[in-house]
Structure formats: structure tokens, C-alpha cells
Amino acid sequence: MTTRAARAAPRYAQVAADLRAEIQRGDYGAGSAMPTESALCARYGVSRFTVREALRQLQAEGLIRRRRGSGTVVDPDGGSALRQSLTDVKELLQYASGSTYQFEPVGPVVLSPQRARDLNAEAGERWHLFEGLRTMAGHHRPIAYTAAYVHDAFAAVVPKVRRGETIFRQLERLGGIKIAKVTQDIRAIGAGAREAELLKVPRRSPCLSILRCYVDTTGRIVEMSLSVHPGDLFTYSMHIDEV
């Protein structure tokens, strides 16, 4: 079991998450000026380096624009879509900050050949399914449909999984395991009948499909989550530092 300290995000990521939530909530209007670096340092009790890293992350996500001599302003389109930044694993595990995933247990399922292909898994395997919609304040329709599959080895703890915390973190705590690796596959798809109905988009409209596999220290996949996002409500961004 991991400790709270081990799970803590870097301070710059915490500052970025707080500012991101404020932007998405509409606390700063499109094109309005953000607080100065000095003001942010005082507000969060952090160094200028930490503030600049947080702002750089938001800039990489397309939420703000920074211009020499004119300060930092909110991008006019910055709050119109869910943006996920990837610079390290901790940020990946903070997926969809500022949004809410309301999932429900469906029960044990046996993977059909089609679903097995979607998940890169074996047809006929037994998994425990949770599914639901991810929403974000200010949006009139869901920003994602997610189906999460839990390995049958955790059948005894599945009934204890609750909303309010990511499923894989609950599996760590309830199952006494440690997630060692997360893999991610991204592809463009057309919305199927079920996704179109739940996401309120036309059938076959462009969507982004993200498959995440959570792997424990033994190399076993303990959870697979398949999320489908409407193309106009999700941007995946990353920045790579030159070394």
C-alpha cells in the first residue's frame, strides 16, 4: 500500500490544478488577465520557479497565453474543452482534474470478441464492469463515457468500490497491491450507437478513444478503462523538455 506522501503531486502540479479548475469554472473570463507571478507566489506560498512551472503547464494545455510585456491572459477557447496534459505519470493519474466521473457497477461480464478487440484482451475472459459518464461544470453534455473493467481476481473487493475515488486507487487499498505501470493507447473512432446516445452526439461523429491499463508489480493488468470523448470536447496535449 502506498502512503499519502508518496502519492502527493508536485507542488507546481497542485498550483496548476487549482488554477485550471478556476479557469474551467469561469472565475477568469476569456481574454482576462491572470494574477501576476508575484501575486501567485504570495497566494500559494511557493517560489517563482514553482509558479512558472505551473503556468507553463497551463500554457502547454492551451488554457492561457503568455506574452512578454503583456502578462498572462486566459485563452478565449481555453475553457471550452477538457484538456489533459501529459508530462509525467503523476499528471496522468490526475486525469480529468476539475471533472467528475459518476460510475455504477454493472456486474461480472464475459468479454465478447468485439469488446476483447477494443481492449486488446482475450475473448471469453471474465471481468467486473463499471460504467458511467464524466461531466464538467459548465457543459450541457457529458465529456466522456467510460467503461472500467476490473480483473476477476478482485471479485471479493469489487462490491466495496465506491464513487469519489479512482477505481485503481481503491483496488490498491482494498486488494493490497501496488500499481507499477500505466499503459495508454489513443485512437480516433466514430461514435457507435451507445456512445452517440450517451454523449449526445451524432452516430459516427469523430471521437477520441483512450484505453488505459493499470499493471501491478507482478505484471498483471488489474484494471482496464476505455473512455470515449467527443472530438470537440477533448484535447490531449503534452510537452517534452529537451535534455
JSON list of C-alpha atoms in Angstrom, two decimals:
[
{"chain": "A", "resi": 1, "resn": "MET", "atom": "CA", "xyz": [0.00, 0.00, 0.00]},
{"chain": "A", "resi": 2, "resn": "THR", "atom": "CA", "xyz": [1.34, 3.43, -0.91]},
{"chain": "A", "resi": 3, "resn": "THR", "atom": "CA", "xyz": [1.45, 6.31, 1.55]},
{"chain": "A", "resi": 4, "resn": "ARG", "atom": "CA", "xyz": [-0.24, 9.66, 1.10]},
{"chain": "A", "resi": 5, "resn": "ALA", "atom": "CA", "xyz": [3.17, 11.34, 0.84]},
{"chain": "A", "resi": 6, "resn": "ALA", "atom": "CA", "xyz": [4.23, 9.01, -1.94]},
{"chain": "A", "resi": 7, "resn": "ARG", "atom": "CA", "xyz": [1.09, 9.83, -3.86]},
{"chain": "A", "resi": 8, "resn": "ALA", "atom": "CA", "xyz": [1.34, 13.59, -3.40]},
{"chain": "A", "resi": 9, "resn": "ALA", "atom": "CA", "xyz": [1.61, 15.55, -6.64]},
{"chain": "A", "resi": 10, "resn": "PRO", "atom": "CA", "xyz": [4.48, 18.03, -7.13]},
{"chain": "A", "resi": 11, "resn": "ARG", "atom": "CA", "xyz": [3.69, 21.49, -5.78]},
{"chain": "A", "resi": 12, "resn": "TYR", "atom": "CA", "xyz": [3.66, 23.04, -9.26]},
{"chain": "A", "resi": 13, "resn": "ALA", "atom": "CA", "xyz": [1.10, 20.45, -10.36]},
{"chain": "A", "resi": 14, "resn": "GLN", "atom": "CA", "xyz": [-1.10, 21.30, -7.36]},
{"chain": "A", "resi": 15, "resn": "VAL", "atom": "CA", "xyz": [-0.95, 25.01, -8.22]},
{"chain": "A", "resi": 16, "resn": "ALA", "atom": "CA", "xyz": [-1.70, 24.23, -11.88]},
{"chain": "A", "resi": 17, "resn": "ALA", "atom": "CA", "xyz": [-4.66, 22.05, -10.89]},
{"chain": "A", "resi": 18, "resn": "ASP", "atom": "CA", "xyz": [-6.11, 24.82, -8.73]},
{"chain": "A", "resi": 19, "resn": "LEU", "atom": "CA", "xyz": [-5.73, 27.46, -11.44]},
{"chain": "A", "resi": 20, "resn": "ARG", "atom": "CA", "xyz": [-7.06, 25.07, -14.09]},
{"chain": "A", "resi": 21, "resn": "ALA", "atom": "CA", "xyz": [-10.20, 24.46, -12.05]},
{"chain": "A", "resi": 22, "resn": "GLU", "atom": "CA", "xyz": [-10.72, 28.22, -11.64]},
{"chain": "A", "resi": 23, "resn": "ILE", "atom": "CA", "xyz": [-10.35, 28.80, -15.39]},
{"chain": "A", "resi": 24, "resn": "GLN", "atom": "CA", "xyz": [-12.75, 25.97, -16.24]},
{"chain": "A", "resi": 25, "resn": "ARG", "atom": "CA", "xyz": [-15.20, 27.26, -13.64]},
{"chain": "A", "resi": 26, "resn": "GLY", "atom": "CA", "xyz": [-15.18, 30.67, -15.30]},
{"chain": "A", "resi": 27, "resn": "ASP", "atom": "CA", "xyz": [-13.50, 32.59, -12.49]},
{"chain": "A", "resi": 28, "resn": "TYR", "atom": "CA", "xyz": [-11.36, 34.25, -15.15]},
{"chain": "A", "resi": 29, "resn": "GLY", "atom": "CA", "xyz": [-13.17, 35.40, -18.28]},
{"chain": "A", "resi": 30, "resn": "ALA", "atom": "CA", "xyz": [-11.82, 34.67, -21.75]},
{"chain": "A", "resi": 31, "resn": "GLY", "atom": "CA", "xyz": [-9.03, 37.10, -22.55]},
{"chain": "A", "resi": 32, "resn": "SER", "atom": "CA", "xyz": [-8.82, 38.41, -18.97]},
{"chain": "A", "resi": 33, "resn": "ALA", "atom": "CA", "xyz": [-5.51, 38.80, -17.18]},
{"chain": "A", "resi": 34, "resn": "MET", "atom": "CA", "xyz": [-4.32, 36.16, -14.74]},
{"chain": "A", "resi": 35, "resn": "PRO", "atom": "CA", "xyz": [-2.73, 37.20, -11.41]},
{"chain": "A", "resi": 36, "resn": "THR", "atom": "CA", "xyz": [0.93, 38.14, -11.68]},
{"chain": "A", "resi": 37, "resn": "GLU", "atom": "CA", "xyz": [3.69, 35.69, -10.79]},
{"chain": "A", "resi": 38, "resn": "SER", "atom": "CA", "xyz": [4.37, 37.68, -7.61]},
{"chain": "A", "resi": 39, "resn": "ALA", "atom": "CA", "xyz": [0.73, 37.51, -6.60]},
{"chain": "A", "resi": 40, "resn": "LEU", "atom": "CA", "xyz": [0.61, 33.77, -7.21]},
{"chain": "A", "resi": 41, "resn": "CYS", "atom": "CA", "xyz": [3.81, 33.24, -5.21]},
{"chain": "A", "resi": 42, "resn": "ALA", "atom": "CA", "xyz": [2.25, 35.06, -2.27]},
{"chain": "A", "resi": 43, "resn": "ARG", "atom": "CA", "xyz": [-1.10, 33.29, -2.64]},
{"chain": "A", "resi": 44, "resn": "TYR", "atom": "CA", "xyz": [0.36, 29.78, -2.61]},
{"chain": "A", "resi": 45, "resn": "GLY", "atom": "CA", "xyz": [3.48, 30.39, -0.56]},
{"chain": "A", "resi": 46, "resn": "VAL", "atom": "CA", "xyz": [5.75, 28.98, -3.27]},
{"chain": "A", "resi": 47, "resn": "SER", "atom": "CA", "xyz": [8.78, 30.08, -5.25]},
{"chain": "A", "resi": 48, "resn": "ARG", "atom": "CA", "xyz": [8.69, 31.89, -8.58]},
{"chain": "A", "resi": 49, "resn": "PHE", "atom": "CA", "xyz": [10.11, 28.75, -10.21]},
{"chain": "A", "resi": 50, "resn": "THR", "atom": "CA", "xyz": [7.11, 26.73, -8.97]},
{"chain": "A", "resi": 51, "resn": "VAL", "atom": "CA", "xyz": [4.65, 29.32, -10.30]},
{"chain": "A", "resi": 52, "resn": "ARG", "atom": "CA", "xyz": [6.38, 29.44, -13.67]},
{"chain": "A", "resi": 53, "resn": "GLU", "atom": "CA", "xyz": [6.26, 25.64, -13.95]},
{"chain": "A", "resi": 54, "resn": "ALA", "atom": "CA", "xyz": [2.53, 25.71, -13.16]},
{"chain": "A", "resi": 55, "resn": "LEU", "atom": "CA", "xyz": [1.88, 28.42, -15.75]},
{"chain": "A", "resi": 56, "resn": "ARG", "atom": "CA", "xyz": [4.00, 26.61, -18.31]},
{"chain": "A", "resi": 57, "resn": "GLN", "atom": "CA", "xyz": [1.85, 23.52, -17.81]},
{"chain": "A", "resi": 58, "resn": "LEU", "atom": "CA", "xyz": [-1.36, 25.53, -18.34]},
{"chain": "A", "resi": 59, "resn": "GLN", "atom": "CA", "xyz": [0.15, 27.14, -21.41]},
{"chain": "A", "resi": 60, "resn": "ALA", "atom": "CA", "xyz": [1.04, 23.70, -22.82]},
{"chain": "A", "resi": 61, "resn": "GLU", "atom": "CA", "xyz": [-2.60, 22.71, -22.33]},
{"chain": "A", "resi": 62, "resn": "GLY", "atom": "CA", "xyz": [-3.77, 25.75, -24.27]},
{"chain": "A", "resi": 63, "resn": "LEU", "atom": "CA", "xyz": [-5.57, 27.33, -21.31]},
{"chain": "A", "resi": 64, "resn": "ILE", "atom": "CA", "xyz": [-3.50, 30.51, -21.13]},
{"chain": "A", "resi": 65, "resn": "ARG", "atom": "CA", "xyz": [-1.30, 32.69, -23.30]},
{"chain": "A", "resi": 66, "resn": "ARG", "atom": "CA", "xyz": [1.84, 34.33, -22.05]},
{"chain": "A", "resi": 67, "resn": "ARG", "atom": "CA", "xyz": [3.32, 37.31, -23.85]},
{"chain": "A", "resi": 68, "resn": "ARG", "atom": "CA", "xyz": [6.42, 39.24, -22.90]},
{"chain": "A", "resi": 69, "resn": "GLY", "atom": "CA", "xyz": [5.43, 42.66, -21.67]},
{"chain": "A", "resi": 70, "resn": "SER", "atom": "CA", "xyz": [1.69, 41.96, -21.56]},
{"chain": "A", "resi": 71, "resn": "GLY", "atom": "CA", "xyz": [1.44, 39.31, -18.83]},
{"chain": "A", "resi": 72, "resn": "THR", "atom": "CA", "xyz": [-0.64, 36.15, -18.82]},
{"chain": "A", "resi": 73, "resn": "VAL", "atom": "CA", "xyz": [-4.18, 36.02, -20.17]},
{"chain": "A", "resi": 74, "resn": "VAL", "atom": "CA", "xyz": [-6.81, 33.29, -20.36]},
{"chain": "A", "resi": 75, "resn": "ASP", "atom": "CA", "xyz": [-7.12, 31.80, -23.83]},
{"chain": "A", "resi": 76, "resn": "PRO", "atom": "CA", "xyz": [-10.56, 32.65, -25.31]},
{"chain": "A", "resi": 77, "resn": "ASP", "atom": "CA", "xyz": [-11.14, 28.96, -26.05]},
{"chain": "A", "resi": 78, "resn": "GLY", "atom": "CA", "xyz": [-9.29, 27.66, -23.01]},
{"chain": "A", "resi": 79, "resn": "GLY", "atom": "CA", "xyz": [-12.30, 26.51, -21.02]},
{"chain": "A", "resi": 80, "resn": "SER", "atom": "CA", "xyz": [-14.31, 25.07, -23.90]},
{"chain": "A", "resi": 81, "resn": "ALA", "atom": "CA", "xyz": [-12.81, 21.58, -23.82]},
{"chain": "A", "resi": 82, "resn": "LEU", "atom": "CA", "xyz": [-11.34, 19.14, -21.37]},
{"chain": "A", "resi": 83, "resn": "ARG", "atom": "CA", "xyz": [-7.57, 19.23, -21.83]},
{"chain": "A", "resi": 84, "resn": "GLN", "atom": "CA", "xyz": [-5.31, 16.55, -20.48]},
{"chain": "A", "resi": 85, "resn": "SER", "atom": "CA", "xyz": [-1.63, 17.30, -20.15]},
{"chain": "A", "resi": 86, "resn": "LEU", "atom": "CA", "xyz": [0.97, 14.56, -20.00]},
{"chain": "A", "resi": 87, "resn": "THR", "atom": "CA", "xyz": [4.45, 15.34, -18.78]},
{"chain": "A", "resi": 88, "resn": "ASP", "atom": "CA", "xyz": [4.87, 12.56, -16.21]},
{"chain": "A", "resi": 89, "resn": "VAL", "atom": "CA", "xyz": [2.99, 9.66, -14.66]},
{"chain": "A", "resi": 90, "resn": "LYS", "atom": "CA", "xyz": [1.69, 11.70, -11.73]},
{"chain": "A", "resi": 91, "resn": "GLU", "atom": "CA", "xyz": [-0.08, 14.04, -14.11]},
{"chain": "A", "resi": 92, "resn": "LEU", "atom": "CA", "xyz": [-1.54, 11.08, -15.97]},
{"chain": "A", "resi": 93, "resn": "LEU", "atom": "CA", "xyz": [-3.02, 9.78, -12.70]},
{"chain": "A", "resi": 94, "resn": "GLN", "atom": "CA", "xyz": [-4.57, 13.20, -12.07]},
{"chain": "A", "resi": 95, "resn": "TYR", "atom": "CA", "xyz": [-6.67, 12.59, -15.18]},
{"chain": "A", "resi": 96, "resn": "ALA", "atom": "CA", "xyz": [-9.51, 14.98, -15.79]},
{"chain": "A", "resi": 97, "resn": "SER", "atom": "CA", "xyz": [-8.90, 17.33, -12.90]},
{"chain": "A", "resi": 98, "resn": "GLY", "atom": "CA", "xyz": [-11.95, 19.51, -12.44]},
{"chain": "A", "resi": 99, "resn": "SER", "atom": "CA", "xyz": [-14.37, 16.88, -13.75]},
{"chain": "A", "resi": 100, "resn": "THR", "atom": "CA", "xyz": [-16.49, 14.19, -12.12]},
{"chain": "A", "resi": 101, "resn": "TYR", "atom": "CA", "xyz": [-16.88, 10.52, -13.08]},
{"chain": "A", "resi": 102, "resn": "GLN", "atom": "CA", "xyz": [-20.19, 9.11, -11.86]},
{"chain": "A", "resi": 103, "resn": "PHE", "atom": "CA", "xyz": [-19.91, 5.35, -12.33]},
{"chain": "A", "resi": 104, "resn": "GLU", "atom": "CA", "xyz": [-22.17, 2.46, -11.46]},
{"chain": "A", "resi": 105, "resn": "PRO", "atom": "CA", "xyz": [-21.37, -1.25, -11.07]},
{"chain": "A", "resi": 106, "resn": "VAL", "atom": "CA", "xyz": [-22.77, -3.33, -13.90]},
{"chain": "A", "resi": 107, "resn": "GLY", "atom": "CA", "xyz": [-21.58, -6.71, -12.65]},
{"chain": "A", "resi": 108, "resn": "PRO", "atom": "CA", "xyz": [-19.44, -9.54, -13.99]},
{"chain": "A", "resi": 109, "resn": "VAL", "atom": "CA", "xyz": [-19.19, -9.76, -17.77]},
{"chain": "A", "resi": 110, "resn": "VAL", "atom": "CA", "xyz": [-17.55, -12.12, -20.21]},
{"chain": "A", "resi": 111, "resn": "LEU", "atom": "CA", "xyz": [-15.70, -10.28, -22.96]},
{"chain": "A", "resi": 112, "resn": "SER", "atom": "CA", "xyz": [-17.22, -10.66, -26.39]},
{"chain": "A", "resi": 113, "resn": "PRO", "atom": "CA", "xyz": [-14.85, -10.95, -29.37]},
{"chain": "A", "resi": 114, "resn": "GLN", "atom": "CA", "xyz": [-15.57, -7.33, -30.36]},
{"chain": "A", "resi": 115, "resn": "ARG", "atom": "CA", "xyz": [-15.05, -5.94, -26.87]},
{"chain": "A", "resi": 116, "resn": "ALA", "atom": "CA", "xyz": [-11.92, -8.04, -26.45]},
{"chain": "A", "resi": 117, "resn": "ARG", "atom": "CA", "xyz": [-10.50, -6.46, -29.61]},
{"chain": "A", "resi": 118, "resn": "ASP", "atom": "CA", "xyz": [-11.33, -2.99, -28.26]},
{"chain": "A", "resi": 119, "resn": "LEU", "atom": "CA", "xyz": [-9.47, -3.80, -25.03]},
{"chain": "A", "resi": 120, "resn": "ASN", "atom": "CA", "xyz": [-6.59, -5.77, -26.56]},
{"chain": "A", "resi": 121, "resn": "ALA", "atom": "CA", "xyz": [-7.72, -8.64, -24.32]},
{"chain": "A", "resi": 122, "resn": "GLU", "atom": "CA", "xyz": [-8.79, -12.25, -24.74]},
{"chain": "A", "resi": 123, "resn": "ALA", "atom": "CA", "xyz": [-12.38, -13.08, -25.67]},
{"chain": "A", "resi": 124, "resn": "GLY", "atom": "CA", "xyz": [-14.17, -15.16, -23.04]},
{"chain": "A", "resi": 125, "resn": "GLU", "atom": "CA", "xyz": [-12.33, -13.63, -20.08]},
{"chain": "A", "resi": 126, "resn": "ARG", "atom": "CA", "xyz": [-14.41, -12.66, -17.04]},
{"chain": "A", "resi": 127, "resn": "TRP", "atom": "CA", "xyz": [-14.11, -9.08, -15.74]},
{"chain": "A", "resi": 128, "resn": "HIS", "atom": "CA", "xyz": [-16.21, -6.86, -13.47]},
{"chain": "A", "resi": 129, "resn": "LEU", "atom": "CA", "xyz": [-17.64, -3.86, -15.27]},
{"chain": "A", "resi": 130, "resn": "PHE", "atom": "CA", "xyz": [-18.28, -0.32, -14.03]},
{"chain": "A", "resi": 131, "resn": "GLU", "atom": "CA", "xyz": [-19.55, 2.32, -16.42]},
{"chain": "A", "resi": 132, "resn": "GLY", "atom": "CA", "xyz": [-20.64, 5.91, -16.32]},
{"chain": "A", "resi": 133, "resn": "LEU", "atom": "CA", "xyz": [-20.29, 9.42, -17.66]},
{"chain": "A", "resi": 134, "resn": "ARG", "atom": "CA", "xyz": [-17.69, 12.07, -16.93]},
{"chain": "A", "resi": 135, "resn": "THR", "atom": "CA", "xyz": [-19.03, 15.60, -16.62]},
{"chain": "A", "resi": 136, "resn": "MET", "atom": "CA", "xyz": [-17.50, 19.02, -16.16]},
{"chain": "A", "resi": 137, "resn": "ALA", "atom": "CA", "xyz": [-19.09, 22.15, -14.73]},
{"chain": "A", "resi": 138, "resn": "GLY", "atom": "CA", "xyz": [-20.41, 24.46, -17.43]},
{"chain": "A", "resi": 139, "resn": "HIS", "atom": "CA", "xyz": [-21.03, 21.76, -20.02]},
{"chain": "A", "resi": 140, "resn": "HIS", "atom": "CA", "xyz": [-24.54, 20.80, -21.05]},
{"chain": "A", "resi": 141, "resn": "ARG", "atom": "CA", "xyz": [-23.48, 17.34, -22.20]},
{"chain": "A", "resi": 142, "resn": "PRO", "atom": "CA", "xyz": [-21.06, 14.69, -20.92]},
{"chain": "A", "resi": 143, "resn": "ILE", "atom": "CA", "xyz": [-17.40, 14.96, -21.88]},
{"chain": "A", "resi": 144, "resn": "ALA", "atom": "CA", "xyz": [-16.75, 11.20, -21.79]},
{"chain": "A", "resi": 145, "resn": "TYR", "atom": "CA", "xyz": [-18.27, 7.78, -21.49]},
{"chain": "A", "resi": 146, "resn": "THR", "atom": "CA", "xyz": [-16.04, 5.36, -19.58]},
{"chain": "A", "resi": 147, "resn": "ALA", "atom": "CA", "xyz": [-16.25, 1.61, -19.13]},
{"chain": "A", "resi": 148, "resn": "ALA", "atom": "CA", "xyz": [-13.87, 0.29, -16.47]},
{"chain": "A", "resi": 149, "resn": "TYR", "atom": "CA", "xyz": [-13.10, -3.43, -16.23]},
{"chain": "A", "resi": 150, "resn": "VAL", "atom": "CA", "xyz": [-11.67, -4.93, -13.02]},
{"chain": "A", "resi": 151, "resn": "HIS", "atom": "CA", "xyz": [-9.83, -8.26, -13.05]},
{"chain": "A", "resi": 152, "resn": "ASP", "atom": "CA", "xyz": [-11.82, -11.22, -11.72]},
{"chain": "A", "resi": 153, "resn": "ALA", "atom": "CA", "xyz": [-9.12, -11.79, -9.09]},
{"chain": "A", "resi": 154, "resn": "PHE", "atom": "CA", "xyz": [-10.65, -8.81, -7.25]},
{"chain": "A", "resi": 155, "resn": "ALA", "atom": "CA", "xyz": [-14.20, -10.17, -7.22]},
{"chain": "A", "resi": 156, "resn": "ALA", "atom": "CA", "xyz": [-14.25, -10.10, -3.41]},
{"chain": "A", "resi": 157, "resn": "VAL", "atom": "CA", "xyz": [-13.44, -6.37, -3.18]},
{"chain": "A", "resi": 158, "resn": "VAL", "atom": "CA", "xyz": [-15.49, -5.18, -6.17]},
{"chain": "A", "resi": 159, "resn": "PRO", "atom": "CA", "xyz": [-18.64, -4.68, -4.01]},
{"chain": "A", "resi": 160, "resn": "LYS", "atom": "CA", "xyz": [-16.64, -2.30, -1.80]},
{"chain": "A", "resi": 161, "resn": "VAL", "atom": "CA", "xyz": [-15.67, 0.06, -4.66]},
{"chain": "A", "resi": 162, "resn": "ARG", "atom": "CA", "xyz": [-17.39, 3.42, -4.25]},
{"chain": "A", "resi": 163, "resn": "ARG", "atom": "CA", "xyz": [-17.64, 6.71, -6.08]},
{"chain": "A", "resi": 164, "resn": "GLY", "atom": "CA", "xyz": [-15.42, 9.60, -5.11]},
{"chain": "A", "resi": 165, "resn": "GLU", "atom": "CA", "xyz": [-12.05, 7.93, -5.66]},
{"chain": "A", "resi": 166, "resn": "THR", "atom": "CA", "xyz": [-10.41, 6.42, -8.70]},
{"chain": "A", "resi": 167, "resn": "ILE", "atom": "CA", "xyz": [-11.07, 2.71, -9.03]},
{"chain": "A", "resi": 168, "resn": "PHE", "atom": "CA", "xyz": [-7.41, 1.70, -9.28]},
{"chain": "A", "resi": 169, "resn": "ARG", "atom": "CA", "xyz": [-6.56, 3.53, -6.04]},
{"chain": "A", "resi": 170, "resn": "GLN", "atom": "CA", "xyz": [-9.34, 1.62, -4.30]},
{"chain": "A", "resi": 171, "resn": "LEU", "atom": "CA", "xyz": [-8.02, -1.65, -5.72]},
{"chain": "A", "resi": 172, "resn": "GLU", "atom": "CA", "xyz": [-4.60, -0.79, -4.27]},
{"chain": "A", "resi": 173, "resn": "ARG", "atom": "CA", "xyz": [-6.06, -0.19, -0.83]},
{"chain": "A", "resi": 174, "resn": "LEU", "atom": "CA", "xyz": [-8.68, -2.93, -0.76]},
{"chain": "A", "resi": 175, "resn": "GLY", "atom": "CA", "xyz": [-6.65, -5.54, -2.61]},
{"chain": "A", "resi": 176, "resn": "GLY", "atom": "CA", "xyz": [-3.27, -4.87, -1.03]},
{"chain": "A", "resi": 177, "resn": "ILE", "atom": "CA", "xyz": [-1.50, -4.28, -4.34]},
{"chain": "A", "resi": 178, "resn": "LYS", "atom": "CA", "xyz": [0.60, -1.53, -5.91]},
{"chain": "A", "resi": 179, "resn": "ILE", "atom": "CA", "xyz": [0.12, -0.12, -9.40]},
{"chain": "A", "resi": 180, "resn": "ALA", "atom": "CA", "xyz": [3.56, -0.12, -11.00]},
{"chain": "A", "resi": 181, "resn": "LYS", "atom": "CA", "xyz": [2.76, 0.95, -14.55]},
{"chain": "A", "resi": 182, "resn": "VAL", "atom": "CA", "xyz": [0.01, 2.53, -16.62]},
{"chain": "A", "resi": 183, "resn": "THR", "atom": "CA", "xyz": [-0.14, 1.99, -20.38]},
{"chain": "A", "resi": 184, "resn": "GLN", "atom": "CA", "xyz": [-2.23, 4.11, -22.69]},
{"chain": "A", "resi": 185, "resn": "ASP", "atom": "CA", "xyz": [-3.48, 3.65, -26.26]},
{"chain": "A", "resi": 186, "resn": "ILE", "atom": "CA", "xyz": [-5.19, 6.53, -28.08]},
{"chain": "A", "resi": 187, "resn": "ARG", "atom": "CA", "xyz": [-7.07, 6.27, -31.34]},
{"chain": "A", "resi": 188, "resn": "ALA", "atom": "CA", "xyz": [-9.68, 8.13, -33.36]},
{"chain": "A", "resi": 189, "resn": "ILE", "atom": "CA", "xyz": [-13.05, 6.39, -33.77]},
{"chain": "A", "resi": 190, "resn": "GLY", "atom": "CA", "xyz": [-16.57, 7.12, -34.93]},
{"chain": "A", "resi": 191, "resn": "ALA", "atom": "CA", "xyz": [-19.22, 7.15, -32.21]},
{"chain": "A", "resi": 192, "resn": "GLY", "atom": "CA", "xyz": [-21.17, 3.90, -32.01]},
{"chain": "A", "resi": 193, "resn": "ALA", "atom": "CA", "xyz": [-24.87, 3.78, -31.27]},
{"chain": "A", "resi": 194, "resn": "ARG", "atom": "CA", "xyz": [-24.42, 3.56, -27.48]},
{"chain": "A", "resi": 195, "resn": "GLU", "atom": "CA", "xyz": [-21.71, 6.23, -27.26]},
{"chain": "A", "resi": 196, "resn": "ALA", "atom": "CA", "xyz": [-23.71, 8.56, -29.50]},
{"chain": "A", "resi": 197, "resn": "GLU", "atom": "CA", "xyz": [-26.79, 8.22, -27.32]},
{"chain": "A", "resi": 198, "resn": "LEU", "atom": "CA", "xyz": [-24.96, 8.74, -24.02]},
{"chain": "A", "resi": 199, "resn": "LEU", "atom": "CA", "xyz": [-22.68, 11.54, -25.23]},
{"chain": "A", "resi": 200, "resn": "LYS", "atom": "CA", "xyz": [-25.45, 13.30, -27.16]},
{"chain": "A", "resi": 201, "resn": "VAL", "atom": "CA", "xyz": [-23.53, 13.35, -30.43]},
{"chain": "A", "resi": 202, "resn": "PRO", "atom": "CA", "xyz": [-24.46, 12.11, -33.93]},
{"chain": "A", "resi": 203, "resn": "ARG", "atom": "CA", "xyz": [-23.66, 8.49, -34.67]},
{"chain": "A", "resi": 204, "resn": "ARG", "atom": "CA", "xyz": [-20.24, 8.03, -36.31]},
{"chain": "A", "resi": 205, "resn": "SER", "atom": "CA", "xyz": [-19.17, 11.54, -35.28]},
{"chain": "A", "resi": 206, "resn": "PRO", "atom": "CA", "xyz": [-15.42, 11.90, -34.53]},
{"chain": "A", "resi": 207, "resn": "CYS", "atom": "CA", "xyz": [-14.42, 10.76, -31.05]},
{"chain": "A", "resi": 208, "resn": "LEU", "atom": "CA", "xyz": [-11.21, 10.05, -29.21]},
{"chain": "A", "resi": 209, "resn": "SER", "atom": "CA", "xyz": [-10.89, 6.61, -27.60]},
{"chain": "A", "resi": 210, "resn": "ILE", "atom": "CA", "xyz": [-8.39, 6.20, -24.75]},
{"chain": "A", "resi": 211, "resn": "LEU", "atom": "CA", "xyz": [-7.61, 2.75, -23.36]},
{"chain": "A", "resi": 212, "resn": "ARG", "atom": "CA", "xyz": [-5.67, 2.69, -20.09]},
{"chain": "A", "resi": 213, "resn": "CYS", "atom": "CA", "xyz": [-4.33, -0.48, -18.49]},
{"chain": "A", "resi": 214, "resn": "TYR", "atom": "CA", "xyz": [-3.22, -0.43, -14.85]},
{"chain": "A", "resi": 215, "resn": "VAL", "atom": "CA", "xyz": [-0.50, -3.00, -14.18]},
{"chain": "A", "resi": 216, "resn": "ASP", "atom": "CA", "xyz": [0.60, -4.18, -10.74]},
{"chain": "A", "resi": 217, "resn": "THR", "atom": "CA", "xyz": [4.10, -5.12, -9.60]},
{"chain": "A", "resi": 218, "resn": "THR", "atom": "CA", "xyz": [3.62, -8.72, -10.78]},
{"chain": "A", "resi": 219, "resn": "GLY", "atom": "CA", "xyz": [2.87, -7.60, -14.33]},
{"chain": "A", "resi": 220, "resn": "ARG", "atom": "CA", "xyz": [-0.84, -8.37, -14.05]},
{"chain": "A", "resi": 221, "resn": "ILE", "atom": "CA", "xyz": [-3.40, -5.99, -15.56]},
{"chain": "A", "resi": 222, "resn": "VAL", "atom": "CA", "xyz": [-5.78, -5.27, -12.69]},
{"chain": "A", "resi": 223, "resn": "GLU", "atom": "CA", "xyz": [-7.97, -2.68, -14.42]},
{"chain": "A", "resi": 224, "resn": "MET", "atom": "CA", "xyz": [-8.71, -1.61, -17.97]},
{"chain": "A", "resi": 225, "resn": "SER", "atom": "CA", "xyz": [-10.61, 1.61, -18.64]},
{"chain": "A", "resi": 226, "resn": "LEU", "atom": "CA", "xyz": [-11.94, 2.55, -22.06]},
{"chain": "A", "resi": 227, "resn": "SER", "atom": "CA", "xyz": [-13.03, 6.19, -22.39]},
{"chain": "A", "resi": 228, "resn": "VAL", "atom": "CA", "xyz": [-14.71, 7.73, -25.41]},
{"chain": "A", "resi": 229, "resn": "HIS", "atom": "CA", "xyz": [-14.61, 11.53, -25.73]},
{"chain": "A", "resi": 230, "resn": "PRO", "atom": "CA", "xyz": [-16.49, 13.71, -28.23]},
{"chain": "A", "resi": 231, "resn": "GLY", "atom": "CA", "xyz": [-13.90, 15.18, -30.57]},
{"chain": "A", "resi": 232, "resn": "ASP", "atom": "CA", "xyz": [-14.92, 18.76, -29.83]},
{"chain": "A", "resi": 233, "resn": "LEU", "atom": "CA", "xyz": [-14.69, 18.40, -26.05]},
{"chain": "A", "resi": 234, "resn": "PHE", "atom": "CA", "xyz": [-11.26, 16.89, -25.53]},
{"chain": "A", "resi": 235, "resn": "THR", "atom": "CA", "xyz": [-7.73, 17.97, -26.32]},
{"chain": "A", "resi": 236, "resn": "TYR", "atom": "CA", "xyz": [-4.75, 15.78, -25.47]},
{"chain": "A", "resi": 237, "resn": "SER", "atom": "CA", "xyz": [-1.58, 17.82, -25.05]},
{"chain": "A", "resi": 238, "resn": "MET", "atom": "CA", "xyz": [1.94, 17.11, -23.92]},
{"chain": "A", "resi": 239, "resn": "HIS", "atom": "CA", "xyz": [5.24, 18.91, -23.69]},
{"chain": "A", "resi": 240, "resn": "ILE", "atom": "CA", "xyz": [8.68, 17.36, -23.75]},
{"chain": "A", "resi": 241, "resn": "ASP", "atom": "CA", "xyz": [11.65, 19.10, -22.22]},
{"chain": "A", "resi": 242, "resn": "GLU", "atom": "CA", "xyz": [14.84, 18.93, -24.20]},
{"chain": "A", "resi": 243, "resn": "VAL", "atom": "CA", "xyz": [17.67, 17.28, -22.27]}
]
